[in-house]
Structure formats: structure tokens, C-alpha cells
């Protein structure tokens, strides 16, 4: 069986090991030579170009993704030609447009921060006035890792974005959301087959620094069984309600009042699930392959009481992740190292490390110390 | 860092996932197109041809192997040109010639079955008379998985092999060994760096059917701490004494009198260590890569009390391992499946499965049942 992956980043890269284990063939349409997924890349081209994507899809059993940016017309053309696409365009449009996503989650009755589509500073000022004077402004399309997101305390701070919107001429709106007072951020990861069955991993805690995920604690410490079940239920309802196939990550806020609110969605394997490679019976990457092929899903149980994943962000330009290997391996023989074979730039995710074990404090300090060796 | 692997079988294939995780580049010199390691194969050619191997080695940091059959002159030529080769020719000659191996282990004082180099039926008859009338006859070179091995109870049964030896004209001998009365077979796996440090995994029990490994129980059940330590010590002494670098597997007999005797050696990752992919902090394939690059070795601890690996032998020709996936995954969501992408032939190893858990009986029956689904 052949799985075609559009996008050559580290998520495509990390699908390759479970594909090898399962005896599946994986093919990647990468944006450029020397991508992170180059070991499997069999084509290089523009994923927005219909002919490029159709040619790539000719010899695979299913198309899936490293990212959510393939244009809807390209996705629909694939389906018209009989190529299974997972997740499909009916789901991906919610990942591509945060206003659509917010409207759909509200329709489904899922818990979320207060939000509004705002077309100008007057509408934005009204929202801020009704929500404590502050808010999180987001461009509906194209943001990630903190880009396209701005915390504001006056409508004037949004003037440049509204000006860009007006220039765009498509009559769009910005998304503004309540600035949630949260205890912490959580994430619920679920995989869903086209035939409907889904399996969730334990709810995790994600720790951001500078808008980028720094650490993931699996499972989330001190989370009640009810809250864990609620987070998993939300993820399963989002997957069902939006028709997501493959892995879905639901980023959540744990509000200071105890409510769990949906923050963002990702319809693909996600940084909050990297711990599962070394910490769960079935990793998110294996599960994604099973799901998009509509094969029975694997057991998502953890293999140890605690897993902690810490991202490695790029240090001085030009230094490779592997340059620090001897030191990291000598100091941490029990920490799993994952390099993405990406050129290092300050702040860029170039790898991650995972530790597992019986004591959270111990596991977390080992993961942190190993990641710090690369910093 | 680039690791060049000579040989495109499943052992090379299974080095690729940890290479991807570690951000290493792996290159394979395969015997043919569509090898089991085709995802990483960058060259196809004859490993006995010096020019082919030198060209392959030009752009890698180290050469290692999927098998032990590369001729010594080719290995020496690589080293002369400054290419690190692990394991090197001084070690590999013991893997390539069982008579040399027996002689060296005897020199090192390691426990072994009684053995002799026999040049004709008369010498063989003398050995049999002195060892209970039976023995195991082996061709010193080229045997594997029961091939080149024959249990005999009279010297006459060896006439064809002696005739072949005479035709060969090189004045060689056959190896005959005492037919050991053993309780069971064990294996000790160790990885050793060129700089000398070594790490062993827990001693395992291997269960053969028809001369081929069927199951591996890790750790070996009901093995005393002393016997486990003795097996590991033997493996470490073999690795040191023969100068093995990378992974070394030492197949052992547990004699009915309790002694542990060396049966066979393999200087590469080995079937008896496949359990470590899913059952140990550091798998034999990751450890082999670390060792041949002279990087610090990883923790070899098991991640669960018990791991059981069961081989999947080929069924009807033409059926792919993946044809039974839906059934196997539905019945065994917690068993890890490993396909080698090899054409199925009756009796050929085409994949393996591993289960881990707290109860040996449960783990073993799950692994057995999953493997049987492919039979």
C-alpha cells in the first residue's frame, strides 16, 4: 500500500519510520530538494499546482498531508479522479479558515472562548468593550506558531490588519476571541478512520514559550478523570462534527473556572503528540497512517506512567542538531533524540527529545536537561 | 553523519527508522533493485566487487553491514583508503569462518561444546566415538538458518561434504561439534564501540522451529541472575576478544547441567534482538548506529517486564504481509507489526510481531496469535 504525503516537513519525515515498520510505501511531494522528509521524497513541486499534485497522486492509494495548506480546488480535483484524500476538503476548510472553524464549533455546541467576526475597528471596539477591554485578534487564514495572532487592548492596534484586509478586496473579516484566563493549556489528540471509528490518546499539558510549544507533559498532571474524559470527548466530537480523518489535535484552554475551551485545531499529526513515538503503544504517526488507509486503529495507551517531550529550537545558524550528539548521548543514555535534518535558525524547531519513566519530576528534568544541551 | 550499509536485507531496512529519528543519513548498497531496504538504497551492486564498494564508500562516514559476507580483501582496501569499517575484517573473519571462531573462543577460554576440525571421515569417526556417537557437522563458511549444518550419527553421512571439500582443492576441513544436550537456547546481545565501551541487553530465550528462529522471549524466563550475568559476560568477552564493533549476537546453549555454552555468533543486529525495537529504551538498530559511529551507547533497559517477538514466515507465494493487516490490527491493536517488504515464499522470514506487557503468558499468547494470523 502506498501513502502519498503532500509536504516535506518533519511531520512527513516522522511518518516514514512507522511506514517502514508496517511495510507500507510512503511517497512525499516536497516543496524543495533536501526537505526534512527527503529520505522518502519522490517528487518536488508546488502543492498549489493542480497538474503537479495530480501527477504525484497517480500511483498512490491515498493522499494525506504534512500541513493544511493545499487549496480546496486541488483537493476536490483529486477526489473527482477517485483518489482518496484524508483529511478531505470538507474537513480541511475548517483548518484553513478560523472563522469557519469557530462558527462550526459554535453550531456543534462545543465550549469555546467568546468570539466574533469583525470587519472594522468599530466592530472590534464593541467586542473588546463587551469582553473586558482585551482580546486575541487572529487572521483567519495562514497563521501558525503565534504568527497571525496578536493580543490587543484597543481597536487601534488592529488598524494595519484591517488596512491589509481592505486592500485584499475580498470583503473579509478578522477573528477576535476573548483573552481566556487560563490555568494552563492542554491538548487532546484523536485519530479517526473514514469509516468513523476513533481512538484518543490521554490528554496532555502543553507548555508554550514565546508562542511556540516548548514542552509536552503526557498525561497532563493533576487532571481529573472527568476533565480528561471531557477533553477526549471534545476531540472526538470535533473529529465527528467536522468529518476529520487521520489525526486531529485539539488545543485547549483549562480556564481558571475549570471549564475546558477549544483554542485551535490541527488536522494532522501535531507537536503535542510527538511524545507518543516513544511513550505510547501506537504513535500518532503510525495511527495517522492506519487511519488514512482506513485500517483498524492501534492501542493508544502510554507505555510508562509519564512521558515528557521537549522541543529543540535552533541555535546558532549552521550548527547541526547532530553536532551535540556525543555530549547529549553520554549525559542522557535513556533520552530519545529526534533530529529533523533541518538547517538551524534561532527559534526554529529542529528536533525534539522525549524521556519516559515513573516519576514526573525526574522525567521532566531529564527531558529538559537533554533539550538544553542543544540550546 | 552518513552511515553506509552493505546489504539490502531486513536488517538494513530496520536501521532506517532509528537513523531517521537520529537525523543521520543512511545509504545502502543493495544486491538488487526492490530490496527490503529500498527506501534508503542509493546504490545497487555486487558487494564482492572492489570498485563497486569503493565507489559506494566514497561519501559516507562509516561502513557497516546487513550481513557478514563482504570479502576480507574488500574490507582491507576500504580501511587502507581511510574508511572506518565496523565491524572490521579482524573481527569479521571469525564470523566468516566457524573453525577460526571455535579456535579463537577456545584460546579465550570461553565455554563451548567439544569441537574439532576434521579433514576426512576417519577423523570424524574418531570425534564421534569420543562424543557419544553423534555430532553436529558444519561447513565452516557460508551457512545460515540451518543451512550448512547437519546432525549426524555416523561418519558416512558426511561423505558428500568431504567429497565437495576435496573438489574445492583448498585442503580445508569441516567443523564438528558435540551434540549438546540443552535445556533451551539463549542469546546474549551486546553493542561495542570502537573505543571499547559496551552495553548488553538482558539475556533472551530463543525458540527455534525447523532450524529457524520462531520466537524470542525477553528476558529469558526463569533465568537466574547469575546465569544472565554469565551470558552477558560471555558476550562482552567475545566482543572484546574478537574486536567486534557494532552489535554482536552470541547464540548460547543452556546445557542440562546448567553450563552456558557458545553456539554461534553474528556480528550485526540479529533476529534475537528484534524485540528491542518495541521492548527496550534503545533498540539494537539504534545501538548499532551509535556504536559504529563511536557515539555513546544508549540505555538497553526493557520498557516492560516482558517482550515476546514472533517471526512471520512466508505463506503462499505472492501474498503480501500487508494483505492480512486489517484482520491482524483489528484483533491485536496492541501488537506491533513489522513487515520487511519481501516477496513471500513458504518458510521465508517476511516480518515479525512484538507484544510487550506485564504477564509473560499473556504477552506470548498475543504475539503468537498475531503471528499466526499471517501464517
XYZ file of C-alpha atoms in Angstrom:
750
model
C 0.000 0.000 0.000
C 1.288 3.444 -0.937
C 0.611 6.581 1.066
C 1.247 9.907 -0.642
C 2.099 12.763 1.714
C 1.907 16.360 0.493
C 4.514 18.464 2.250
C 8.101 17.593 3.153
C 8.434 18.859 6.731
C 9.232 16.989 9.921
C 5.700 15.591 10.170
C 6.108 13.812 6.822
C 9.585 12.757 7.957
C 8.226 11.183 11.129
C 5.625 9.181 9.173
C 8.454 7.294 7.473
C 9.645 5.104 10.375
C 6.183 3.631 11.095
C 5.606 3.219 7.354
C 8.828 1.188 7.188
C 7.777 -0.892 10.192
C 4.349 -1.551 8.688
C 5.805 -2.420 5.296
C 3.972 0.472 3.646
C 5.459 2.552 0.900
C 5.481 6.268 1.538
C 5.897 8.971 -1.084
C 6.327 12.640 -0.366
C 5.639 15.670 -2.524
C 8.145 18.120 -1.061
C 8.402 21.843 -1.667
C 12.121 21.673 -2.360
C 15.084 19.327 -2.579
C 16.756 18.473 0.745
C 13.480 18.619 2.663
C 13.196 17.171 6.134
C 11.396 14.209 4.510
C 13.957 13.816 1.725
C 14.579 10.147 2.507
C 11.089 9.398 1.203
C 10.605 12.346 -1.144
C 9.873 11.068 -4.605
C 8.715 14.344 -6.081
C 9.472 18.009 -5.638
C 6.913 20.565 -6.706
C 4.321 23.163 -5.824
C 1.348 21.705 -3.927
C -0.843 24.562 -5.217
C -0.341 23.412 -8.800
C -3.081 21.010 -9.875
C -1.046 19.166 -12.509
C 1.856 18.640 -10.109
C -0.427 17.179 -7.463
C -2.375 15.024 -9.916
C 0.845 13.561 -11.304
C 2.073 12.856 -7.769
C -1.233 11.187 -6.867
C -1.312 8.870 -9.849
C 0.406 5.966 -8.175
C -0.673 6.142 -4.517
C -3.565 4.583 -2.608
C -4.356 7.642 -0.526
C -3.277 11.273 -0.230
C -2.584 12.825 3.169
C -0.656 15.844 4.413
C 2.220 17.319 6.349
C 0.283 20.637 6.503
C -3.213 22.001 5.877
C -2.475 24.427 3.056
C -3.384 22.537 -0.105
C -6.051 24.623 -1.877
C -9.601 23.278 -1.869
C -9.919 23.105 -5.694
C -6.836 20.871 -5.834
C -8.300 18.586 -3.178
C -11.661 18.390 -4.952
C -9.981 17.583 -8.270
C -8.169 14.657 -6.621
C -11.422 13.273 -5.272
C -13.145 13.688 -8.646
C -10.439 11.482 -10.093
C -11.114 8.822 -7.476
C -8.104 9.449 -5.200
C -8.973 9.076 -1.508
C -7.920 12.257 0.343
C -7.668 12.216 4.163
C -8.453 14.558 5.748
C -10.735 15.681 2.923
C -11.614 19.204 1.789
C -14.876 19.307 3.769
C -12.820 18.969 6.939
C -9.728 20.915 5.864
C -11.662 24.103 5.113
C -12.194 24.447 8.866
C -8.467 24.151 9.425
C -7.804 26.667 6.671
C -10.242 29.291 7.929
C -10.507 30.005 11.649
C -13.754 31.931 11.248
C -15.418 28.947 9.600
C -13.978 26.755 12.352
C -15.319 28.983 15.158
C -18.765 29.130 13.538
C -18.923 25.352 13.101
C -17.772 24.599 16.665
C -20.432 27.012 17.959
C -23.051 25.197 15.853
C -21.902 21.923 17.405
C -22.322 23.420 20.864
C -18.670 22.907 21.784
C -17.173 25.049 24.551
C -15.085 27.934 23.209
C -13.913 31.410 24.133
C -16.314 34.231 23.200
C -15.525 35.220 19.612
C -16.693 37.422 16.749
C -16.005 38.106 13.089
C -15.046 41.778 12.945
C -14.926 43.819 9.732
C -13.578 47.107 11.097
C -12.240 48.815 14.186
C -15.755 49.802 15.309
C -16.900 46.171 15.471
C -13.673 45.250 17.180
C -14.086 48.050 19.740
C -17.590 46.745 20.534
C -16.223 43.235 21.134
C -13.422 44.489 23.366
C -15.844 46.613 25.370
C -18.028 43.568 25.973
C -15.069 41.330 26.908
C -13.023 43.166 29.478
C -11.195 45.516 27.128
C -8.786 42.950 25.729
C -8.854 40.251 23.089
C -6.861 37.981 20.804
C -7.004 39.070 17.199
C -6.321 36.475 14.512
C -6.078 36.467 10.745
C -8.481 33.678 9.756
C -6.054 32.155 7.258
C -2.346 31.379 7.216
C -1.262 31.750 10.836
C 0.794 29.240 12.821
C 3.085 29.121 15.856
C 1.996 32.553 17.025
C 2.161 34.185 13.605
C -1.075 35.930 12.557
C -2.054 36.241 16.228
C -1.941 39.437 18.287
C -3.086 40.187 21.821
C -4.690 43.656 21.796
C -6.189 46.055 24.313
C -7.525 48.640 21.865
C -9.096 48.525 18.406
C -6.457 50.958 17.167
C -3.836 48.215 17.458
C -5.610 46.400 14.608
C -5.608 49.213 12.072
C -2.788 47.769 9.930
C -4.522 44.388 9.684
C -7.825 45.975 8.705
C -5.986 48.077 6.113
C -4.447 44.897 4.649
C -7.904 43.306 4.622
C -9.346 46.287 2.728
C -6.524 46.101 0.171
C -7.230 42.399 -0.271
C -10.663 43.486 -1.552
C -12.426 40.230 -0.727
C -14.582 41.766 1.970
C -13.184 39.513 4.651
C -13.191 39.788 8.397
C -10.771 39.203 11.234
C -11.417 36.817 14.096
C -11.345 38.210 17.590
C -11.525 35.991 20.626
C -11.864 36.551 24.330
C -8.478 36.584 26.089
C -9.074 33.485 28.184
C -7.862 33.473 31.762
C -6.430 30.008 31.758
C -4.614 27.873 34.280
C -2.747 26.113 31.557
C -3.009 24.775 28.037
C -3.992 21.208 27.248
C -4.228 19.224 24.027
C -6.424 16.291 23.081
C -5.308 14.125 20.198
C -7.612 11.738 18.394
C -7.358 9.626 15.252
C -10.460 8.899 13.205
C -10.989 6.448 10.348
C -13.072 7.332 7.280
C -15.453 4.609 8.427
C -15.944 6.539 11.671
C -14.116 4.731 14.487
C -11.839 6.942 16.549
C -9.202 6.477 19.255
C -7.901 9.230 21.561
C -4.631 9.461 23.451
C -4.542 10.676 27.057
C -4.995 14.445 27.348
C -1.643 16.226 27.636
C -0.405 19.542 29.007
C 1.430 21.798 26.587
C 3.795 24.494 27.765
C 4.469 27.378 25.382
C 7.369 29.796 25.442
C 7.251 32.802 23.139
C 4.197 31.412 21.368
C 5.974 28.179 20.497
C 5.421 24.815 22.162
C 8.369 24.127 24.454
C 7.286 21.066 26.439
C 4.508 18.491 26.492
C 3.668 16.516 29.639
C 1.803 13.277 28.983
C -0.596 12.726 30.563
C -1.457 16.217 31.865
C -0.511 16.201 35.568
C -3.235 16.670 38.187
C -6.007 16.445 35.613
C -9.154 14.865 36.989
C -10.546 11.821 35.203
C -13.633 13.906 34.405
C -11.575 16.674 32.806
C -9.514 14.128 30.830
C -12.731 12.475 29.629
C -14.235 15.866 28.759
C -11.170 16.819 26.695
C -11.233 13.492 24.849
C -14.979 13.835 24.278
C -14.485 17.304 22.807
C -11.805 15.989 20.457
C -13.997 13.096 19.320
C -16.935 15.451 18.746
C -14.795 17.847 16.734
C -13.487 14.947 14.642
C -17.016 13.653 14.012
C -18.624 17.052 13.571
C -16.037 18.335 11.129
C -15.578 14.987 9.399
C -11.858 14.829 10.149
C -9.994 11.691 9.022
C -6.487 10.904 10.236
C -5.055 12.554 13.336
C -6.740 15.649 14.794
C -5.130 17.754 17.514
C -7.399 19.995 19.562
C -5.541 22.641 21.536
C -7.466 23.517 24.668
C -7.514 26.066 27.464
C -8.131 24.940 31.012
C -9.976 28.045 32.258
C -9.351 29.235 35.813
C -13.010 28.378 36.458
C -12.334 24.766 35.423
C -14.040 24.823 32.022
C -12.224 23.355 29.052
C -12.399 25.534 25.936
C -11.307 24.841 22.357
C -8.399 27.029 21.263
C -7.012 25.802 17.925
C -7.267 22.735 15.698
C -4.696 20.906 13.585
C -5.819 18.184 11.172
C -2.574 16.234 11.061
C -0.039 14.796 13.477
C 0.892 17.581 15.857
C 3.714 18.674 18.118
C 1.555 17.873 21.151
C 1.616 14.197 20.082
C 5.347 13.706 19.463
C 5.674 12.108 22.909
C 3.671 9.153 21.560
C 6.575 7.990 19.353
C 8.475 6.843 22.424
C 5.724 6.933 25.037
C 2.672 5.150 23.596
C 1.965 1.703 22.185
C 0.877 3.360 18.939
C 2.413 6.695 17.945
C 0.415 9.446 16.302
C 2.384 8.882 13.094
C 1.582 5.170 12.900
C -2.027 5.899 13.855
C -2.311 8.558 11.163
C -1.154 6.050 8.532
C -3.615 3.434 9.812
C -6.442 5.978 9.860
C -5.930 7.392 6.367
C -5.740 3.837 4.983
C -8.938 3.037 6.929
C -7.147 0.239 8.798
C -8.091 -0.697 12.383
C -6.566 1.775 14.845
C -3.876 0.816 17.341
C -3.816 0.940 21.116
C -3.055 4.497 22.274
C -2.087 3.521 25.835
C 1.069 5.041 27.313
C 3.905 2.580 27.890
C 5.110 4.410 31.011
C 3.397 6.482 33.714
C 4.946 9.713 32.364
C 6.356 10.946 29.091
C 7.817 14.406 28.594
C 8.682 15.830 25.190
C 10.841 18.938 24.895
C 11.345 20.734 21.611
C 14.819 21.631 20.436
C 14.867 25.083 18.919
C 17.601 26.101 16.540
C 20.719 27.643 17.972
C 23.437 29.467 16.046
C 22.841 29.274 12.306
C 24.773 26.496 10.641
C 25.151 24.241 13.645
C 23.593 20.828 13.073
C 21.478 19.040 15.669
C 23.883 16.122 15.478
C 26.897 18.284 16.436
C 25.907 17.926 20.098
C 25.145 14.222 19.944
C 28.180 12.853 21.719
C 27.558 15.136 24.680
C 23.790 14.546 24.808
C 24.065 10.772 24.409
C 26.764 10.493 27.054
C 24.788 12.541 29.584
C 21.370 11.027 28.773
C 21.581 7.418 27.580
C 17.858 6.973 28.300
C 16.527 10.052 26.471
C 15.297 9.583 22.912
C 16.702 12.138 20.460
C 14.868 13.159 17.309
C 16.533 15.361 14.714
C 14.644 16.748 11.727
C 17.633 17.321 9.466
C 16.690 20.978 9.112
C 19.071 23.897 8.873
C 19.312 25.535 12.263
C 17.978 29.059 12.726
C 17.345 30.687 16.095
C 13.848 29.715 17.268
C 13.223 27.125 14.535
C 12.111 23.654 15.646
C 14.979 21.412 14.559
C 14.277 18.376 16.724
C 12.798 17.128 19.957
C 13.698 14.838 22.830
C 11.488 12.508 24.868
C 12.021 10.913 28.249
C 9.712 8.356 29.854
C 9.548 6.950 33.366
C 7.789 6.549 36.673
C 8.401 9.975 38.266
C 7.197 13.132 36.518
C 9.813 15.333 38.177
C 12.610 13.017 37.122
C 11.292 12.523 33.586
C 10.741 16.238 33.083
C 14.140 17.239 34.362
C 15.856 14.649 32.154
C 13.988 15.815 29.050
C 14.632 19.468 29.873
C 18.331 18.891 30.529
C 18.781 16.934 27.309
C 16.970 19.586 25.251
C 19.038 22.313 26.904
C 22.242 20.630 25.695
C 21.198 21.571 22.168
C 20.228 25.153 23.059
C 26.649 11.947 9.522
C 26.316 9.301 6.837
C 26.280 5.574 7.540
C 26.849 3.257 4.594
C 25.289 -0.189 4.955
C 26.399 -3.022 2.699
C 23.498 -5.379 2.057
C 19.840 -4.557 1.444
C 18.004 -7.079 3.621
C 15.626 -6.509 6.513
C 18.475 -5.688 8.911
C 19.483 -2.718 6.752
C 15.800 -1.833 6.431
C 15.356 -1.759 10.198
C 18.355 0.563 10.632
C 16.485 3.246 8.686
C 13.855 4.236 11.294
C 16.406 4.969 14.050
C 18.612 6.728 11.508
C 15.666 8.983 10.659
C 14.985 9.617 14.340
C 18.625 10.456 14.997
C 18.853 12.713 11.957
C 21.517 10.512 10.386
C 21.716 9.823 6.695
C 21.773 6.171 5.756
C 22.902 4.755 2.441
C 22.559 1.164 1.375
C 24.461 -0.853 -1.184
C 21.832 -3.406 -2.140
C 22.265 -6.576 -4.170
C 19.292 -5.772 -6.396
C 16.570 -3.232 -7.062
C 13.468 -3.567 -4.863
C 15.462 -4.764 -1.868
C 13.931 -4.813 1.586
C 15.968 -1.646 2.293
C 14.998 0.029 -0.981
C 13.759 3.182 0.769
C 17.368 4.003 1.636
C 19.156 2.190 -1.162
C 21.316 4.599 -3.079
C 23.335 2.039 -4.961
C 22.811 -1.420 -6.359
C 25.801 -3.632 -6.994
C 27.936 -6.597 -6.084
C 29.497 -6.295 -2.627
C 32.309 -8.612 -3.739
C 33.428 -6.122 -6.375
C 36.082 -3.793 -5.004
C 35.348 -0.882 -7.348
C 31.630 -1.028 -6.583
C 32.254 -0.964 -2.853
C 34.896 1.780 -3.061
C 32.560 3.978 -5.091
C 29.768 3.389 -2.590
C 32.082 4.231 0.322
C 33.312 7.489 -1.127
C 30.740 9.688 0.528
C 29.993 8.010 3.878
C 31.477 8.402 7.351
C 31.484 4.704 8.186
C 30.770 1.390 6.511
C 28.734 -1.284 8.275
C 26.767 -4.332 7.205
C 23.494 -6.154 6.824
C 25.453 -9.431 6.570
C 28.945 -10.812 7.191
C 29.860 -11.872 3.653
C 31.955 -8.998 2.312
C 35.343 -10.492 1.345
C 38.294 -9.623 3.521
C 40.358 -8.024 0.702
C 37.491 -5.610 0.011
C 37.308 -4.681 3.693
C 41.074 -4.156 3.920
C 41.048 -1.956 0.814
C 38.395 0.263 2.418
C 40.487 0.673 5.543
C 43.610 1.410 3.516
C 41.687 4.286 1.929
C 40.782 5.631 5.366
C 37.162 4.494 5.527
C 36.162 3.319 9.016
C 34.685 -0.212 8.761
C 32.676 -1.626 11.691
C 32.857 -4.457 12.411
C 36.292 -4.631 10.789
C 37.958 -7.510 8.947
C 39.899 -8.675 12.009
C 36.574 -9.399 13.689
C 34.554 -10.452 10.651
C 36.933 -13.275 9.719
C 35.691 -15.093 12.826
C 32.116 -14.670 11.633
C 33.072 -15.845 8.157
C 34.886 -18.966 9.276
C 33.454 -21.093 12.078
C 36.693 -23.028 12.518
C 38.611 -19.827 13.160
C 35.847 -18.744 15.527
C 35.947 -22.003 17.511
C 39.716 -21.851 17.781
C 39.697 -18.249 18.957
C 36.962 -18.816 21.551
C 38.913 -21.799 22.882
C 42.016 -19.586 23.124
C 39.959 -17.077 25.099
C 38.854 -19.836 27.475
C 35.176 -19.347 26.692
C 32.765 -22.228 27.349
C 31.853 -24.127 24.193
C 30.742 -27.562 23.037
C 33.566 -30.030 22.328
C 34.665 -29.472 18.712
C 37.226 -30.481 16.132
C 38.415 -29.626 12.653
C 38.019 -32.833 10.661
C 39.628 -33.446 7.265
C 38.159 -36.852 6.431
C 35.706 -39.497 7.604
C 38.349 -41.177 9.748
C 38.930 -38.048 11.822
C 35.181 -37.520 12.010
C 34.642 -41.113 13.159
C 37.209 -40.573 15.935
C 35.381 -37.461 17.131
C 32.004 -39.195 17.103
C 33.406 -42.180 19.019
C 34.725 -39.823 21.686
C 31.475 -37.835 21.918
C 28.647 -40.304 22.275
C 28.365 -41.337 18.650
C 26.671 -38.203 17.423
C 27.664 -34.713 16.408
C 26.768 -31.566 14.550
C 28.678 -31.160 11.330
C 29.075 -27.687 9.882
C 30.623 -26.186 6.792
C 32.931 -23.510 8.191
C 31.833 -20.903 5.652
C 28.507 -19.779 4.185
C 25.905 -21.440 6.399
C 22.922 -19.700 7.994
C 19.473 -20.550 9.360
C 20.213 -24.271 9.489
C 21.845 -24.408 6.064
C 25.346 -25.923 6.086
C 24.514 -27.713 9.332
C 23.774 -31.419 9.672
C 23.214 -33.603 12.720
C 24.977 -36.913 12.110
C 25.359 -40.233 13.861
C 27.931 -41.790 11.540
C 30.918 -40.506 9.577
C 29.440 -41.992 6.398
C 26.725 -39.330 6.484
C 29.416 -36.732 5.775
C 30.897 -38.329 2.656
C 29.277 -35.900 0.204
C 30.580 -32.871 2.118
C 34.110 -34.302 2.295
C 33.906 -35.041 -1.442
C 32.928 -31.411 -2.093
C 35.799 -30.298 0.110
C 38.268 -32.441 -1.888
C 36.950 -30.978 -5.170
C 37.409 -27.490 -3.744
C 41.132 -28.325 -3.597
C 41.972 -25.867 -0.820
C 42.727 -28.546 1.739
C 40.059 -27.357 4.108
C 38.324 -29.055 6.962
C 34.797 -29.375 8.302
C 33.791 -28.374 11.810
C 32.231 -30.990 14.006
C 30.747 -30.155 17.374
C 29.376 -32.130 20.238
C 25.581 -32.502 20.030
C 24.815 -30.532 23.173
C 22.085 -31.794 25.469
C 20.497 -28.460 26.136
C 17.521 -27.304 28.145
C 16.950 -24.446 25.779
C 18.688 -21.888 23.618
C 19.559 -18.416 24.825
C 21.064 -15.375 23.152
C 23.145 -12.536 24.556
C 23.285 -9.321 22.584
C 25.918 -6.679 23.155
C 26.956 -3.498 21.366
C 30.557 -2.344 21.461
C 32.108 0.939 20.388
C 35.449 1.108 18.588
C 36.728 2.926 21.665
C 35.838 -0.153 23.731
C 32.730 0.603 25.807
C 30.000 -1.995 25.511
C 26.376 -2.347 26.616
C 24.439 -5.632 26.769
C 20.708 -6.247 26.674
C 19.076 -8.750 29.027
C 19.700 -12.360 28.006
C 16.805 -13.768 25.971
C 15.423 -17.215 25.210
C 15.167 -18.157 21.544
C 12.810 -20.842 20.322
C 13.618 -22.490 17.011
C 11.301 -24.433 14.753
C 12.768 -26.318 11.814
C 16.157 -24.684 12.374
C 14.679 -21.181 12.099
C 14.043 -18.802 14.990
C 10.302 -18.761 15.705
C 10.020 -16.827 18.964
C 12.172 -14.781 21.310
C 11.236 -14.279 24.970
C 12.854 -11.235 26.579
C 14.163 -11.581 29.173
C 14.672 -15.368 29.242
C 12.105 -16.699 31.743
C 13.316 -18.405 34.926
C 16.922 -17.495 34.260
C 18.891 -16.877 37.437
C 20.637 -13.537 37.836
C 23.924 -15.449 37.850
C 23.167 -17.167 34.544
C 22.022 -13.871 32.999
C 25.223 -12.208 34.188
C 27.305 -15.135 32.898
C 25.686 -14.900 29.444
C 26.269 -11.142 29.294
C 29.851 -11.611 30.462
C 30.453 -14.177 27.730
C 29.064 -11.784 25.112
C 31.224 -8.920 26.349
C 34.338 -11.152 26.369
C 33.617 -12.360 22.839
C 33.157 -8.750 21.688
C 36.415 -7.670 23.336
C 38.370 -10.806 22.434
C 37.388 -10.760 18.765
C 37.421 -6.960 18.485
C 33.810 -6.745 17.391
C 32.390 -3.249 16.848
C 28.648 -2.634 16.499
C 26.128 -5.221 17.638
C 27.230 -8.776 18.377
C 24.759 -11.602 18.962
C 26.013 -14.664 20.789
C 23.722 -17.673 20.466
C 24.050 -19.886 23.512
C 23.047 -23.304 24.772
C 21.814 -23.716 28.317
C 23.180 -27.219 28.967
C 21.080 -29.623 31.027
C 23.908 -29.472 33.587
C 23.431 -25.685 33.837
C 26.515 -24.606 31.927
C 26.161 -21.910 29.284
C 27.986 -22.712 26.030
C 28.635 -20.589 22.965
C 26.815 -21.881 19.880
C 27.033 -19.326 17.053
C 27.986 -15.669 16.599
C 26.536 -12.921 14.426
C 28.367 -9.623 14.081
C 25.390 -7.451 13.230
C 21.885 -6.806 14.538
C 20.220 -10.197 14.906
C 16.806 -11.782 14.958
C 17.200 -12.447 18.687
C 17.259 -8.660 19.231
C 14.229 -7.590 17.186
C 12.179 -7.419 20.397
C 14.274 -4.404 21.405
C 12.632 -2.184 18.740
C 9.408 -2.123 20.736
C 10.606 -3.502 24.046
C 13.781 -1.616 25.024
C 14.722 2.014 25.568
C 17.364 1.645 22.866
C 16.814 -0.860 20.076
C 19.616 -2.969 18.629
C 19.337 -0.998 15.389
C 19.761 2.391 17.043
C 22.558 0.995 19.209
C 24.328 -0.433 16.170
C 24.293 3.005 14.513
C 25.590 4.654 17.685
C 28.291 2.023 18.053
C 29.618 2.125 14.503
C 29.748 5.948 14.689
C 31.569 5.606 18.042
C 28.836 7.626 19.768
C 27.898 6.996 23.416
C 25.655 3.934 23.702
C 22.034 4.123 24.804
C 20.230 2.545 27.729
C 19.374 -1.081 26.916
C 16.756 -1.474 29.669
C 13.455 -3.122 28.778
C 10.432 -0.793 28.861
C 8.102 -3.561 30.062
C 8.553 -6.675 32.206
C 8.154 -8.963 29.173
C 8.559 -8.681 25.428
C 7.866 -11.514 23.015
C 8.837 -11.412 19.345
C 7.398 -13.935 16.903
C 8.676 -14.256 13.358
C 6.254 -14.280 10.456
C 7.280 -16.860 7.896
C 6.093 -16.582 4.332
C 2.824 -18.223 3.426
C 1.524 -18.881 -0.071
C 3.778 -17.318 -2.687
C 2.567 -13.954 -3.869
C 0.611 -12.996 -0.780
C 1.903 -9.814 0.809
C 2.386 -9.386 4.563
C 0.060 -6.392 4.410
C -2.810 -8.453 2.923
C -3.693 -9.647 6.434
C -3.326 -6.255 8.103
C -6.973 -5.382 8.629
C -7.569 -8.691 10.385
C -4.390 -8.578 12.482
C -4.811 -4.939 13.506
C -8.455 -5.427 14.450
C -7.682 -8.474 16.597
C -4.456 -7.137 18.124
C -4.449 -3.334 18.490
C -1.561 -3.580 20.968
C 0.773 -5.819 18.950
C 3.462 -4.147 16.864
C 3.642 -5.408 13.283
C 6.838 -5.297 11.228
C 6.813 -6.123 7.534
C 10.009 -6.456 5.520
C 8.500 -5.798 2.088
C 9.862 -9.117 0.843
C 8.170 -11.460 -1.601
C 6.540 -14.251 0.329
C 7.852 -17.795 -0.037
C 6.987 -20.649 2.304
C 9.397 -20.555 5.246
C 10.975 -17.194 4.379
C 11.095 -14.564 7.132
C 8.849 -11.793 5.797
C 8.150 -9.922 9.011
C 7.799 -10.164 12.762
C 5.443 -9.084 15.512
C 6.203 -7.970 19.065
C 3.979 -7.760 22.124
C 5.010 -6.273 25.458
C 3.351 -6.350 28.870
C 3.321 -7.455 32.479
C 2.383 -11.138 32.117
C 4.579 -13.473 30.076
C 1.725 -15.871 29.315
C -0.465 -13.060 28.069
C 2.299 -11.374 26.069
C 3.388 -14.636 24.490
C -0.099 -15.721 23.528
C -0.824 -12.324 21.972
C 2.385 -12.374 19.928
C 1.792 -15.988 18.876
C -1.818 -15.330 17.888
C -0.897 -12.243 15.884
C 1.923 -14.049 14.067
C -0.388 -16.984 13.350
C -2.806 -14.665 11.549
C -0.143 -14.265 8.877
C 0.653 -17.984 8.632
